[in-house]
């Protein structure tokens, strides 16, 4: 069901779960001070309780209310990039329940760049926890139709138009020896190091996010990546005589990110195809601006040849 922002406000205020648009992907939002609403996020998404949620704030002042110590380095990044696709991880204080952080001593915080989401947080005066509005491990939704496909009859959604970025926020954590990117996003390592000159910014080689599994963002049909050409003979025999749909990425990495999840959903829905292929994957692995897309493709795929 599509609802307007006034209905969304009332539902959120009363401890319900509502899907809201952000600039990255649609989220499944609930106020962080309502235990039942937070539980409903986990059950609706079928998300394991060991995978913590990001809390969404209206700005730096609100973020500071929920951490036990603030970092001036991360603060300067928030000043530059909030509202926007940057999530910071900091030690939590007692106002954030361990239900939200899955028992971890840290909390992930971001300020989303969408007027409807920001208005909800400001009117409620409380952060909203919000994972992407998809079943656990599946492709994130980037428009209202995707949310309806996923949760029609279960969670109401506010239509805020298609998401302008299309993939999830960059998650970073500060350590003694520099910054670590826990999940790459459209905000790249260069953007970050420009704000804090001299800092080392490392991308985690493997996904060690709590709850992060090798496979994530998975479309309903298998996605198979080919480094160069499509070589049908490499496929398992049960796929060799089946038809496939080809994922065609836009040459522009920003547009490719925006369209990626929508394309995967569309190809998965087609009755013509049994699986999806992407050729010339190697070319994307060579360019740093494609890092977040390569990350999603690797996790969404079932094999690479
Ligand atoms: O763009 C986004 O970040 C979207 C929109 C809705 O804001 N949200 C999103 O949430 O992608 P979700 O739950 O689908 O992914 C959040 C990731 C999870 O992989 C989780 O493990 C990680 O953030 N995370 C949450 N809290 C963390 C923490 N304290 N330390 C490290 N990772 C954390
Ligand atoms: Mg997600």
XYZ file of C-alpha atoms and ligand atoms in Angstrom:
339
model
C 0.000 0.000 0.000
C 1.286 3.460 -0.906
C 0.683 6.036 1.815
C 1.397 9.768 2.070
C 3.935 11.301 4.416
C 1.322 12.369 6.992
C 0.087 8.786 7.335
C 3.707 7.626 7.476
C 4.446 10.062 10.294
C 1.498 8.822 12.364
C 2.389 5.169 11.836
C 6.068 5.711 12.682
C 5.136 7.768 15.746
C 2.945 4.884 16.978
C 5.698 2.297 16.555
C 4.914 0.854 13.123
C 7.330 -0.039 10.351
C 7.097 2.057 7.164
C 9.181 1.931 4.002
C 10.709 5.307 3.157
C 12.782 6.551 0.222
C 16.413 7.579 0.608
C 18.890 8.758 -2.020
C 20.599 5.327 -1.983
C 17.875 2.655 -1.720
C 14.455 2.437 -0.035
C 14.621 1.646 3.689
C 12.396 -0.232 6.134
C 12.125 2.375 8.889
C 11.117 2.314 12.554
C 11.885 4.567 15.531
C 14.895 3.334 17.470
C 13.210 3.706 20.879
C 10.436 1.195 20.101
C 11.513 -2.383 20.743
C 8.544 -4.040 19.027
C 8.938 -1.934 15.900
C 12.622 -2.849 15.696
C 11.747 -6.543 16.128
C 9.261 -6.182 13.290
C 12.028 -4.906 10.997
C 14.011 -8.095 11.651
C 11.026 -10.440 11.220
C 9.680 -8.678 8.109
C 13.076 -8.789 6.431
C 13.762 -12.313 7.739
C 17.033 -10.810 8.870
C 19.189 -12.687 11.372
C 19.456 -10.938 14.721
C 23.267 -10.842 14.418
C 23.099 -8.306 11.544
C 22.931 -4.780 13.076
C 20.898 -1.840 11.751
C 22.007 1.634 10.669
C 20.352 4.481 12.570
C 19.339 7.509 10.519
C 19.672 10.973 12.051
C 18.756 14.498 10.969
C 22.323 15.797 11.354
C 25.512 15.883 13.412
C 23.862 17.201 16.596
C 21.461 14.264 16.719
C 24.256 11.794 15.913
C 26.261 13.044 18.913
C 23.363 12.184 21.241
C 23.776 8.474 20.519
C 27.535 7.894 20.755
C 29.828 7.633 23.750
C 32.603 9.510 21.988
C 32.649 11.687 18.881
C 35.530 11.873 16.416
C 36.532 15.220 14.938
C 37.906 13.430 11.864
C 34.639 11.641 11.173
C 32.855 14.875 12.102
C 34.633 16.758 9.319
C 33.498 14.087 6.853
C 29.913 14.386 8.093
C 30.064 18.167 7.715
C 31.097 17.721 4.118
C 28.980 14.740 3.058
C 25.820 14.781 5.223
C 23.072 14.581 4.263
C 24.408 11.919 1.939
C 25.550 8.330 1.363
C 28.081 8.167 4.212
C 27.602 5.885 7.251
C 30.000 6.223 10.181
C 30.591 3.601 12.874
C 31.268 4.875 16.412
C 31.014 3.567 19.995
C 27.341 3.641 21.015
C 25.907 4.955 24.272
C 23.030 3.528 26.326
C 20.382 5.323 24.242
C 20.989 2.785 21.472
C 19.719 -0.685 22.337
C 21.821 -3.766 21.753
C 18.873 -5.078 19.731
C 19.762 -2.468 17.078
C 23.520 -3.085 17.166
C 23.207 -6.883 17.515
C 25.086 -6.727 20.777
C 28.037 -4.790 19.373
C 29.538 -1.837 21.264
C 29.411 0.326 18.103
C 26.559 1.914 16.168
C 26.380 2.755 12.441
C 24.917 6.231 11.784
C 23.934 8.115 8.660
C 21.971 11.196 7.631
C 19.978 10.388 4.470
C 19.649 12.922 1.671
C 15.938 12.687 1.020
C 13.433 15.375 2.065
C 10.717 12.887 3.105
C 13.037 10.768 5.250
C 14.618 13.834 6.851
C 11.206 15.358 7.580
C 10.124 12.162 9.375
C 13.214 12.163 11.625
C 12.877 15.875 12.378
C 9.167 15.655 13.231
C 9.639 12.580 15.418
C 12.757 13.956 17.086
C 14.107 10.391 17.223
C 16.440 8.539 14.817
C 14.940 5.904 12.555
C 16.623 2.537 12.155
C 16.382 1.431 8.530
C 17.905 -1.461 6.634
C 17.273 -1.717 2.900
C 13.631 -2.687 2.230
C 14.236 -6.184 0.835
C 14.222 -9.704 2.178
C 17.582 -10.567 3.758
C 20.278 -11.270 1.172
C 18.212 -10.101 -1.787
C 18.449 -7.156 -4.198
C 17.776 -3.746 -2.614
C 14.773 -1.709 -3.860
C 15.397 1.518 -5.757
C 11.807 2.576 -6.491
C 8.392 2.207 -4.893
C 7.378 -0.657 -7.217
C 10.310 -2.746 -5.941
C 9.152 -2.264 -2.343
C 5.610 -3.281 -3.288
C 6.946 -6.409 -5.034
C 8.759 -7.295 -1.834
C 6.311 -6.317 0.925
C 2.830 -5.591 -0.522
C 0.260 -6.193 2.228
C 2.967 -6.245 4.893
C 4.553 -2.791 5.015
C 3.166 0.539 3.698
C 5.515 2.664 1.614
C 5.868 6.372 0.806
C 6.613 7.062 -2.865
C 9.613 9.371 -3.037
C 10.470 8.642 -6.666
C 13.366 6.552 -7.952
C 16.520 6.624 -5.797
C 19.087 8.915 -7.370
C 22.170 6.870 -6.373
C 20.856 3.304 -6.475
C 23.353 1.493 -4.251
C 23.783 1.528 -0.496
C 25.869 4.047 1.470
C 29.631 3.882 2.035
C 30.270 2.573 5.582
C 33.482 3.689 7.334
C 35.132 3.100 10.674
C 38.113 4.960 12.170
C 40.995 2.963 13.670
C 44.313 4.053 15.193
C 46.061 3.409 11.888
C 43.512 5.031 9.568
C 40.075 4.721 8.065
C 38.553 1.466 6.983
C 35.820 1.242 4.357
C 33.561 -1.583 5.525
C 31.238 -1.282 2.533
C 32.168 0.714 -0.603
C 29.545 3.100 -1.962
C 29.237 5.955 -4.413
C 31.209 8.137 -2.009
C 34.709 6.905 -2.851
C 37.993 6.650 -0.974
C 39.357 9.685 -2.879
C 36.435 11.859 -1.744
C 37.209 10.804 1.829
C 40.972 11.305 1.767
C 40.569 14.783 0.267
C 38.816 15.915 3.440
C 41.343 14.333 5.833
C 44.698 14.800 4.070
C 47.334 12.217 4.878
C 44.962 9.639 6.325
C 45.242 6.060 5.149
C 41.941 4.775 3.721
C 41.756 0.997 3.348
C 39.022 -1.005 1.721
C 38.247 -4.274 3.491
C 39.323 -6.972 1.099
C 36.601 -9.369 2.152
C 33.260 -8.446 3.570
C 33.579 -8.815 7.321
C 30.526 -6.752 8.156
C 28.532 -8.214 10.988
C 25.908 -10.262 9.201
C 27.806 -9.795 5.954
C 27.862 -12.995 3.974
C 29.682 -13.837 0.772
C 26.359 -13.797 -1.020
C 24.149 -10.742 -0.801
C 22.058 -8.507 -3.076
C 21.002 -11.713 -4.836
C 18.553 -11.483 -7.745
C 15.795 -14.091 -8.076
C 17.657 -15.729 -10.986
C 21.337 -16.752 -10.879
C 23.758 -14.084 -12.100
C 26.905 -15.390 -13.789
C 29.880 -13.118 -14.452
C 32.293 -13.666 -17.330
C 35.687 -11.962 -17.173
C 35.716 -11.561 -20.948
C 33.412 -13.266 -23.436
C 30.403 -15.408 -22.618
C 31.578 -19.029 -22.703
C 28.519 -21.249 -22.493
C 30.676 -24.393 -22.339
C 31.996 -23.251 -18.938
C 28.511 -23.376 -17.415
C 27.201 -26.346 -15.449
C 25.486 -28.737 -17.874
C 21.969 -28.066 -16.556
C 22.306 -24.422 -17.696
C 23.935 -25.004 -21.078
C 20.691 -25.482 -22.993
C 18.805 -22.725 -21.150
C 18.325 -19.173 -22.374
C 19.816 -16.210 -20.579
C 19.328 -12.461 -20.343
C 22.344 -10.191 -20.631
C 22.936 -7.466 -18.067
C 23.973 -4.322 -19.938
C 25.643 -1.767 -17.699
C 25.640 1.907 -18.600
C 29.130 3.169 -19.490
C 28.752 5.924 -16.944
C 29.389 4.437 -13.494
C 26.883 6.713 -11.721
C 24.103 5.730 -14.111
C 25.187 2.079 -13.973
C 24.852 2.178 -10.154
C 21.462 3.863 -10.358
C 20.119 1.265 -12.789
C 21.830 -1.883 -11.495
C 19.238 -3.284 -9.055
C 16.294 -2.341 -11.294
C 17.888 -4.197 -14.210
C 18.597 -7.275 -12.101
C 14.966 -7.318 -10.974
C 13.664 -6.875 -14.513
C 15.832 -9.664 -15.925
C 14.846 -11.924 -13.021
C 11.154 -11.367 -13.725
C 11.328 -12.274 -17.399
C 9.811 -15.672 -18.160
C 12.102 -15.945 -21.195
C 15.311 -16.380 -19.216
C 16.605 -18.949 -16.737
C 19.678 -16.990 -15.709
C 21.464 -13.659 -16.161
C 24.965 -13.061 -17.527
C 27.357 -10.140 -17.554
C 30.283 -10.215 -19.974
C 33.552 -8.257 -19.879
C 33.368 -8.043 -16.082
C 37.169 -7.683 -15.997
C 36.998 -4.156 -17.441
C 35.074 -2.906 -14.395
C 37.482 -4.486 -11.916
C 40.267 -2.296 -13.313
C 38.606 1.050 -12.577
C 38.383 2.403 -9.027
C 35.197 4.377 -9.741
C 33.474 1.034 -10.341
C 34.558 -0.496 -6.988
C 31.101 -0.333 -5.317
C 29.404 -1.821 -8.392
C 32.012 -4.585 -8.649
C 31.458 -5.317 -4.933
C 27.681 -5.693 -5.446
C 28.090 -7.771 -8.622
C 30.495 -10.184 -6.937
C 28.135 -10.704 -3.998
C 25.049 -10.928 -6.235
C 26.614 -13.489 -8.557
C 26.671 -17.243 -8.184
C 29.786 -17.856 -10.310
C 32.535 -16.054 -12.169
C 34.414 -17.469 -15.161
O 22.257 3.264 2.032
C 22.073 2.607 3.064
O 22.951 2.493 3.942
C 20.701 1.950 3.239
C 19.634 3.043 3.395
C 18.253 2.477 3.654
O 20.026 3.941 4.399
N 20.708 1.062 4.362
C 21.314 -0.142 4.342
O 21.108 -0.885 5.490
O 21.976 -0.534 3.398
P 21.391 -2.463 5.545
O 20.901 -2.879 6.887
O 20.793 -3.131 4.373
O 22.947 -2.553 5.543
C 23.648 -2.028 6.655
C 24.971 -2.713 6.857
C 24.838 -4.159 7.280
O 25.649 -4.962 6.447
C 25.344 -4.182 8.700
O 26.039 -5.355 8.979
C 26.257 -2.961 8.749
O 25.617 -2.028 7.919
N 26.342 -2.416 10.100
C 25.353 -1.971 10.891
N 25.816 -1.610 12.086
C 27.154 -1.812 12.071
C 28.202 -1.644 13.014
N 27.971 -1.197 14.235
N 29.463 -1.956 12.633
C 29.711 -2.408 11.389
N 28.747 -2.612 10.452
C 27.501 -2.320 10.795
Mg 20.676 -4.390 2.816
